[in-house]
């Protein structure tokens, strides 16, 4: 028999008791988080009105206020019956049935939903419904809207003033169709570009994200305390996804972030305090986990940090059926999420049963009435703050129905400037760029005349797939931009996606890259571009082999391993996902037709660009901040 030394035994026992009492790894220590003081918006008159209203509502009405449903599953008639707190349009093609519609149909629908929510038959109380949309790069679900470069491109532009303007324009276009709320900005700090939402993030580090958080929130919502805060040309913003979504293991969407608490606070959460101080009124909860615990049930972060430590008095909104991922929950039932601090549950399609189940959970005390009241209070406070009770129907509000302003030349000019500023020049051998416009240019690659591809996901539909150029009225493809840059100067642009030609060109511009995707559809196991096929590499090499100088333009939502493509091109430009204004690319590639200089490159990598197929920061990379200028080689 082995003799265990008494002191060893004591140590063992001590260790055992520590493990037994140790907090789970997902425990938060709120006092280690900085205290935040958002602008004081307290208004006694508003609070009194809120108290009165709250005291009049039935349990059913209260529960309805904490639910947001997708317009594909909740019709105006449903809103009339239930008086839901909010509706959202996910990736639907149209506001009611999933059919593509012209922009004015959205405003008609906004009036219908609003009227339904104000209907007082059956002794219901008139409470205006909130309508939220993912206006994440402009009002991107609306035909004819201005589509800005996705966030990763704005990160490259390093231009906070421009971002403020983009937010203002987006808010204005959202108002034109009668909507109240945009699910933006995304404040993720992306750590592994294999993540399918990399392009929704501005950067892989907090610096840019913090600066932009402020500009986006102020641009969308206006200044807290000002007369036009959340109204007029402004909308409600949403900081998302709280928190740690950009740091999940292997870049897996909705995965687990295992960084320690300090890293969560100092990196992933870094931009939230700035957004709160700028007055952001809603925070959307992440579908991911931290240390194994889903954020939708994380009271430590939602309640103890966001509410108590950060004094956030706006609405904590759940993400799409996010509650169903909690233990013991499903789409149509989740007291845990409500109790953990979610005020508005995105029960997107199962809202009806969610309503019935929550009503009985409040009756049985599983969801305390006080918690329900708190959530309702926050939702109603937001509606009062935004002036929705007194705003009249959406079509009568500021900017509504001003179709001339939707995708107006002035708005598009700002988007085009954003494209110019976002471009990053990785290579410019023998100073091939800038180009003289008086040349014969072959414009090749399947991205050359492909507006859906240059817009990426979250464009007209969730995934941005199966669309044509004509679905984006007034947008300009990259080829069209090149053609209008060279033609007035006496040059020619010939479109040839496959790179074939009958008359030998002076040079070729090859536009290629990723197909559109959104969210987990975009998760990839490797960053290698076109692993297996290498079709575009062959195209570049083929042109090069014929002695034709080649300019490569890459459309991408993330850094890719493109080492061979880089070698096969004389000049290499990362254009990210530039959106509707493809002309911004020719603006930088070509000198003006009148002979004056081209715009110079301004973009700098907003994240490390690996020079290998694996993600991560090791090995050979283009560093954060890399980006050539015409003055440099
Ligand atoms: C996304 C959110 C988005 C929501 C509504 C979710 O799947 O994660 O970013 O705002 O859907 O469309
Ligand atoms: C997306 C929505 C989309 C829905 C489709 C969600 O995850 O965020 O935008 O419409 O899935 O099922």
Short mmCIF file of C-alpha atoms in Angstrom, two decimals, residues 293 296-299 302-303 323 326-329 333-342 354 361 366-367 371:
data_model
loop_
_atom_site.label_atom_id
_atom_site.label_comp_id
_atom_site.label_asym_id
_atom_site.label_seq_id
_atom_site.Cartn_x
_atom_site.Cartn_y
_atom_site.Cartn_z
CA UNK A 293 -21.89 29.94 -22.33
CA UNK A 296 -28.25 35.06 -24.94
CA UNK A 297 -28.31 33.64 -21.44
CA UNK A 298 -25.33 35.47 -19.98
CA UNK A 299 -26.74 37.58 -17.17
CA UNK A 302 -26.13 41.49 -20.22
CA UNK A 303 -27.23 42.57 -16.78
CA UNK A 323 -32.64 32.13 -27.45
CA UNK A 326 -29.86 28.04 -24.63
CA UNK A 327 -30.15 24.86 -22.59
CA UNK A 328 -33.79 24.08 -21.91
CA UNK A 329 -35.03 26.51 -24.54
CA UNK A 333 -39.94 29.27 -25.36
CA UNK A 334 -37.10 30.76 -23.39
CA UNK A 335 -37.63 32.30 -19.99
CA UNK A 336 -33.87 32.09 -19.40
CA UNK A 337 -33.13 34.68 -22.10
CA UNK A 338 -35.70 37.11 -20.74
CA UNK A 339 -34.49 36.62 -17.19
CA UNK A 340 -30.87 37.08 -18.27
CA UNK A 341 -31.69 40.56 -19.54
CA UNK A 342 -32.97 40.41 -23.12
CA UNK A 354 -43.36 32.32 -27.96
CA UNK A 361 -44.34 31.64 -17.77
CA UNK A 366 -40.92 31.55 -14.08
CA UNK A 367 -40.49 35.00 -15.56
CA UNK A 371 -38.61 41.52 -15.03
#
